[in-house]
XYZ file of C-alpha atoms in Angstrom:
471
model
C 32.660 66.496 81.312
C 35.975 67.879 80.042
C 37.078 67.299 76.475
C 38.575 63.885 76.074
C 39.666 61.653 73.243
C 37.132 58.972 72.403
C 38.235 55.390 72.024
C 37.341 53.538 68.879
C 35.800 51.023 71.255
C 33.451 53.683 72.620
C 32.503 54.820 69.136
C 31.652 51.293 68.014
C 29.796 50.596 71.239
C 27.778 53.777 70.824
C 26.888 52.833 67.265
C 25.682 49.457 68.443
C 23.733 51.098 71.250
C 22.034 53.488 68.850
C 20.932 50.666 66.607
C 19.600 48.691 69.565
C 17.900 51.762 71.062
C 16.111 52.562 67.810
C 15.163 49.014 66.968
C 11.893 48.714 68.848
C 10.844 47.317 72.196
C 13.208 45.617 74.590
C 12.524 43.015 77.228
C 10.903 45.363 79.706
C 12.067 45.491 83.304
C 14.321 42.462 82.830
C 16.460 44.269 80.261
C 19.556 45.274 82.224
C 22.116 45.236 79.411
C 23.998 48.267 78.156
C 24.154 51.534 80.087
C 24.660 52.018 83.782
C 24.714 49.916 86.885
C 22.450 50.657 89.815
C 25.027 53.020 91.286
C 25.118 55.157 88.165
C 28.445 54.010 86.810
C 28.456 53.407 83.073
C 29.297 50.027 81.653
C 30.748 51.751 78.595
C 34.537 52.232 78.347
C 35.155 55.925 78.999
C 38.949 55.918 78.830
C 40.927 58.271 76.599
C 42.912 57.465 73.488
C 43.276 58.084 69.781
C 40.373 57.335 67.457
C 39.359 58.125 63.927
C 36.670 60.450 65.307
C 39.322 62.812 66.678
C 38.934 65.133 69.658
C 35.300 65.388 70.709
C 33.434 67.011 73.569
C 31.802 64.327 75.669
C 28.435 65.212 77.199
C 27.266 63.029 80.058
C 23.493 62.589 80.226
C 21.808 61.185 83.340
C 18.242 60.011 83.839
C 16.336 57.412 85.828
C 16.011 54.064 84.064
C 13.395 51.523 85.134
C 15.348 48.528 83.926
C 14.555 49.044 80.255
C 18.068 50.022 79.185
C 18.370 50.864 75.514
C 14.675 50.230 74.931
C 13.665 52.953 77.376
C 11.760 55.913 75.913
C 14.339 58.472 77.017
C 17.266 56.498 75.642
C 15.533 56.256 72.268
C 14.757 59.974 72.307
C 18.342 60.981 73.114
C 19.887 58.508 70.671
C 17.672 59.374 67.720
C 18.044 63.107 68.300
C 21.812 62.690 68.402
C 21.767 61.087 64.953
C 20.332 64.300 63.471
C 22.395 66.730 65.536
C 24.319 69.166 63.366
C 27.240 69.158 65.821
C 27.391 65.372 65.962
C 30.961 65.360 64.629
C 32.061 67.494 67.574
C 29.919 66.002 70.352
C 29.823 62.508 71.852
C 27.109 61.408 74.288
C 27.962 59.349 77.359
C 24.751 57.725 78.602
C 24.885 57.517 82.399
C 21.391 56.333 83.229
C 20.727 55.175 86.769
C 18.706 52.012 87.308
C 17.082 52.634 90.676
C 13.856 53.346 92.494
C 12.678 56.927 92.312
C 13.877 57.688 95.839
C 17.307 56.159 95.231
C 17.617 58.051 91.949
C 17.064 61.375 93.698
C 19.605 60.493 96.380
C 22.269 59.426 93.886
C 21.767 62.460 91.676
C 21.957 64.760 94.710
C 25.362 63.294 95.581
C 26.655 63.474 92.014
C 25.719 67.146 91.675
C 27.982 68.072 94.566
C 31.235 66.924 92.933
C 32.688 68.180 89.652
C 34.118 64.740 88.923
C 30.680 63.091 89.057
C 28.278 65.825 87.991
C 26.709 65.085 84.585
C 26.326 67.749 81.915
C 22.589 67.174 81.422
C 20.385 65.744 84.157
C 16.710 64.803 84.114
C 15.291 66.669 87.097
C 11.893 66.103 88.672
C 10.541 69.644 88.899
C 9.619 69.222 92.565
C 13.365 69.011 93.277
C 14.146 72.294 91.506
C 13.633 74.526 94.601
C 15.920 72.469 96.847
C 18.590 72.001 94.177
C 18.558 75.712 93.409
C 18.877 76.495 97.115
C 21.863 74.134 97.262
C 23.476 75.830 94.259
C 23.346 72.641 92.183
C 21.714 73.941 88.984
C 22.714 76.432 86.301
C 20.592 79.542 85.827
C 19.375 79.367 82.211
C 18.046 82.931 81.853
C 20.897 84.099 79.650
C 20.544 81.139 77.309
C 16.785 81.599 77.104
C 17.089 85.236 76.086
C 18.171 84.131 72.600
C 16.065 80.956 72.240
C 12.919 81.731 70.256
C 11.317 78.340 70.909
C 10.839 79.207 74.592
C 7.712 81.181 73.657
C 6.047 77.887 72.614
C 6.052 76.425 76.137
C 3.113 76.567 78.538
C 3.579 79.128 81.302
C 2.748 76.687 84.120
C 5.450 74.264 82.953
C 7.943 77.134 82.833
C 7.036 78.059 86.392
C 7.500 74.475 87.565
C 11.140 74.572 86.455
C 11.782 78.034 87.909
C 12.719 79.524 91.239
C 12.622 83.159 92.332
C 11.823 84.308 88.809
C 14.688 82.474 87.090
C 14.555 79.293 85.001
C 16.708 76.277 85.875
C 15.360 73.586 83.570
C 13.579 73.026 80.277
C 10.373 71.065 80.986
C 9.971 68.034 78.742
C 7.085 66.199 80.393
C 3.725 67.059 81.826
C 1.275 64.648 83.392
C -2.015 64.085 85.144
C -3.233 61.279 87.363
C -6.399 59.309 87.818
C -7.840 55.841 88.282
C -7.007 53.309 85.586
C -9.210 50.228 85.658
C -9.532 46.892 83.872
C -12.921 46.806 82.128
C -12.986 43.006 81.925
C -12.679 42.707 85.706
C -15.343 45.365 86.140
C -17.683 43.411 83.880
C -17.108 40.245 85.902
C -17.891 42.185 89.070
C -21.058 43.656 87.593
C -19.671 47.192 87.346
C -20.241 49.399 84.274
C -17.554 49.784 81.613
C -18.050 53.569 81.746
C -17.650 53.680 85.540
C -17.298 57.236 86.849
C -16.969 57.579 90.647
C -18.563 60.716 92.053
C -16.850 60.570 95.447
C -14.555 58.441 97.599
C -17.422 56.241 98.755
C -18.081 55.183 95.154
C -14.487 53.907 94.987
C -14.859 51.928 98.212
C -18.192 50.514 97.040
C -16.603 49.343 93.781
C -13.746 47.755 95.742
C -16.217 45.897 97.945
C -18.137 44.592 94.941
C -14.948 43.417 93.211
C -13.752 41.648 96.358
C -17.084 39.834 96.675
C -17.493 38.886 93.002
C -13.826 38.382 92.088
C -12.106 37.137 95.275
C -8.800 36.408 93.517
C -8.457 39.984 92.290
C -6.841 42.839 94.238
C -9.461 45.602 93.939
C -7.190 48.658 94.299
C -3.528 49.592 94.163
C -1.799 52.838 95.009
C 1.739 53.737 96.084
C 1.729 53.457 99.865
C 5.288 52.883 101.051
C 8.498 54.771 101.604
C 10.174 52.668 98.908
C 7.915 54.410 96.365
C 9.284 57.785 97.405
C 7.577 60.848 96.014
C 4.968 58.724 94.238
C 3.484 57.883 97.645
C 3.420 61.542 98.638
C 2.062 62.948 95.396
C 0.083 60.232 93.657
C -1.635 58.858 96.745
C -1.625 61.214 99.725
C -1.872 64.524 97.909
C -4.237 63.200 95.246
C -6.575 62.430 98.158
C -5.816 65.369 100.449
C -6.316 68.001 97.765
C -9.710 66.426 97.090
C -10.787 67.502 100.578
C -10.155 71.133 99.705
C -7.005 71.320 101.808
C -3.382 71.404 100.638
C -0.062 70.345 102.148
C 1.235 73.929 102.243
C -1.036 76.921 102.768
C -0.147 80.587 103.220
C 3.537 79.815 103.675
C 3.011 77.100 106.285
C 2.741 73.305 106.315
C -0.575 71.965 107.587
C 0.382 69.291 110.120
C -2.903 68.508 111.862
C -6.454 68.734 110.518
C -9.664 66.838 109.879
C -8.723 66.682 106.174
C -5.503 64.815 106.997
C -7.476 62.454 109.222
C -10.015 61.804 106.449
C -7.239 61.128 103.944
C -5.462 58.667 106.223
C -8.740 56.991 107.149
C -9.499 56.338 103.480
C -6.069 54.719 103.072
C -6.596 52.721 106.255
C -9.936 51.451 104.941
C -8.370 50.243 101.698
C -5.926 48.038 103.571
C -8.020 47.060 106.582
C -10.874 45.853 104.367
C -8.512 43.939 102.094
C -9.168 46.146 99.071
C -5.416 46.750 98.792
C -2.669 44.318 99.750
C 0.117 44.957 102.224
C 2.453 42.727 100.192
C 2.960 45.488 97.633
C 3.753 48.268 100.113
C 7.395 47.266 100.479
C 7.973 46.001 96.940
C 10.402 48.338 95.182
C 9.068 47.180 91.818
C 5.382 47.154 92.726
C 4.534 50.005 90.382
C 6.150 48.352 87.363
C 4.635 44.993 88.265
C 1.135 46.395 88.634
C 1.372 48.401 85.413
C 3.026 45.758 83.264
C 1.590 42.530 84.696
C -1.105 42.620 87.349
C -3.526 45.088 85.757
C -3.283 43.659 82.194
C -3.730 40.115 83.552
C -6.732 41.101 85.631
C -4.989 40.423 88.928
C -5.478 44.061 89.965
C -8.725 45.829 89.094
C -7.792 49.489 89.632
C -4.645 51.526 90.080
C -4.156 55.162 91.015
C -1.533 56.204 88.485
C -0.549 58.630 85.737
C -1.186 58.984 82.023
C 2.415 58.058 81.128
C 1.835 54.376 81.978
C -0.099 53.825 78.747
C 3.154 53.962 76.778
C 3.966 50.549 78.298
C 1.104 48.993 76.359
C 1.934 50.278 72.893
C 3.460 48.195 70.110
C 6.956 49.327 71.093
C 6.261 49.441 74.830
C 7.721 47.236 77.527
C 4.426 45.395 78.135
C 2.596 45.436 74.812
C -1.133 44.904 75.337
C -3.057 44.593 72.104
C -6.268 46.611 72.121
C -5.493 48.164 75.503
C -7.362 51.330 74.591
C -10.608 49.324 74.632
C -9.790 47.171 77.651
C -9.094 49.848 80.254
C -10.757 52.989 81.481
C -9.172 56.191 82.757
C -11.197 58.438 85.055
C -10.309 61.512 87.041
C -10.085 61.159 90.807
C -13.253 62.500 92.457
C -13.114 64.897 95.378
C -13.962 63.493 98.798
C -17.708 64.137 98.607
C -18.035 65.405 95.046
C -17.962 69.037 96.125
C -15.840 71.835 94.705
C -14.938 71.133 91.100
C -15.936 67.509 91.635
C -12.557 66.146 90.534
C -8.887 66.607 91.310
C -5.575 65.566 89.810
C -1.996 66.167 90.818
C 0.209 67.371 88.016
C 3.972 67.350 87.828
C 6.731 66.828 85.331
C 10.414 66.611 84.569
C 12.931 69.018 83.091
C 16.322 68.915 81.400
C 18.752 70.792 83.632
C 22.441 71.658 83.467
C 24.312 71.068 86.742
C 26.248 74.035 88.053
C 29.425 71.918 88.155
C 29.216 70.916 84.492
C 32.206 72.243 82.547
C 30.451 71.880 79.191
C 27.449 74.138 79.763
C 27.363 75.704 76.300
C 27.561 72.317 74.594
C 24.904 70.932 76.927
C 22.595 73.839 76.155
C 23.089 73.345 72.432
C 22.029 69.710 72.624
C 19.057 70.511 74.880
C 17.693 72.971 72.308
C 18.089 70.276 69.646
C 16.241 67.741 71.814
C 13.409 70.197 72.378
C 12.817 71.323 68.791
C 9.371 70.368 67.472
C 10.319 67.256 65.492
C 12.606 65.727 68.102
C 10.313 66.593 70.981
C 7.363 64.972 69.228
C 9.292 61.699 69.480
C 9.725 62.254 73.206
C 6.009 62.596 73.944
C 5.234 59.741 71.554
C 7.668 57.365 73.267
C 6.961 58.406 76.859
C 3.212 59.000 76.672
C 3.625 62.247 78.610
C 1.681 65.420 78.045
C 3.460 67.953 75.871
C 4.979 71.017 77.506
C 4.933 72.788 74.118
C 1.643 74.491 73.339
C 2.173 74.163 69.583
C 2.019 70.372 69.909
C -1.649 70.427 70.914
C -2.879 70.624 67.329
C -0.644 67.817 66.088
C -2.875 65.032 64.718
C -0.592 62.191 65.815
C -0.290 63.595 69.325
C -4.042 64.138 69.680
C -4.766 60.615 68.405
C -2.723 58.946 71.147
C -5.081 56.840 73.328
C -6.191 58.619 76.517
C -4.312 61.806 75.620
C -7.602 63.700 75.379
C -8.720 62.536 78.826
C -5.338 63.284 80.396
C -5.349 66.776 78.926
C -8.904 67.432 80.105
C -7.875 66.505 83.655
C -5.612 69.574 83.691
C -8.735 71.627 84.400
C -8.629 70.147 87.911
C -4.852 70.141 88.360
C -3.131 70.881 91.650
C 0.602 71.186 92.232
C 3.089 70.408 94.975
C 4.487 73.164 97.223
C 7.138 75.202 95.428
C 9.480 75.536 98.381
C 12.858 73.964 99.044
C 11.592 72.556 102.372
C 9.003 70.342 100.682
C 11.475 67.632 99.645
C 12.216 66.974 103.310
C 8.580 67.176 104.397
C 7.669 64.707 101.646
C 9.709 61.976 103.367
C 7.564 62.413 106.491
C 4.430 62.133 104.366
C 5.691 58.816 103.016
C 6.416 57.490 106.498
C 2.971 58.577 107.689
C 1.167 56.894 104.799
C 3.172 53.671 105.142
C 2.461 53.373 108.849
C -1.286 53.623 108.213
C -1.284 51.301 105.197
C 0.765 48.692 107.071
C -1.510 49.197 110.087
C 1.380 49.832 112.440
C -0.251 53.120 113.457
C -3.769 54.507 113.553
C -4.521 57.647 111.525
C -4.452 59.649 114.764
C -1.048 58.285 115.771
C 0.399 58.735 112.300
C -0.754 62.339 112.067
C 0.628 63.128 115.509
C 4.043 61.789 114.527
C 3.871 63.706 111.239
C 3.150 66.896 113.160
C 6.133 66.327 115.419
C 8.505 65.423 112.590
C 7.583 68.347 110.352
C 7.590 70.850 113.216
C 11.079 69.738 114.242
C 12.254 69.932 110.621
C 10.935 73.360 109.601
C 10.209 75.101 112.886
C 7.037 75.988 114.783
C 6.666 79.240 112.876
C 6.229 77.345 109.607
C 3.470 74.920 110.587
C -0.239 75.279 111.223
C -2.902 73.138 112.881
C -6.549 73.320 111.888
């Protein structure tokens, strides 16, 4: 945003926010105070006027909030880093977090990036959106800035590539992740399943679900994102986590696979989960199902297993939104097996987020300066500690505190089996058709055959016949 005078009211409000943000855990998903409304508008007074702080450059920072407000990991990271920023006397941060579902967040950010009056100066960008946002001209090319930033050499090459397009970098990756099955050991014990359960194929998962349903009838055996309200999580964490375990991918040799036995097998597995009552239809349309499962149902033993990512463990820590004492001994985390145990035997989808500077920001240099401060070793260590994400800096791997974080070793080991989403600007559109296909099967409004046929039609119409393939 342009330079503006900061009200004394804003300064005092920011000070109060910083204290609250650094003071420990909040009230979880019920904490809606302080920050932005669900449409992205800040509740802070942003008017101009004289103040003792003088004329400052205001940087607007936007990220997706899950209802945690000032107790959210990202808020704490930004706020604490700001307190040590050498240019603090010249820079003011305007926190414009958006409380919304993942899909709504993407939609609202996409709109804001198209108008100079609404575009933030720093935006948290899911790396799968980088290709489409670059194609739309929404992001700043960072190559020139990177040419003089020595720390860039400390980042993993694959995370650099995730935030790049056509050989240029458009974001600084701050989170890496892997996915797998997280299960409640107490429920498993009640069902007669081993605490060190390790499924070798999809059938082992279904067998465990059947045993849990029989021995623990009040427990939902399995949960995974299955609806359009879950957005990309349904595409990546459920459909692709399964599909890539068949040996097939969404996008091969420059074309989208729209019809195949692998797609049928993937949809049939999802159909079985819901048709047999191993998963519940009630959670398909719940916009907060993920948070509820992570923070309530799994810890309370109401859900036995969830297909989710390593970042969820941060919820259970002392300063997390759903503190669970001794969680590291009460849950297991195993890599998703391939369909029949063939290939490498396991598979995980890996993604991440990056700090990007919108093309319409008029404070690019100031934004870049604060990003480099956020990503220095000491500040970035706080980020991975608070969020539970995998580090994108290779020099963090030997840090004792980082390595000692529960399940960090397992999550890192899963990277051996990591697969990634298509790096093409057309994928973001295709992903919406994946979500619709999965939902129709999970809700049993379409058979796998019908759902795949509609997916083929939708994707072919969207990208053209020359960009699809049937197997």
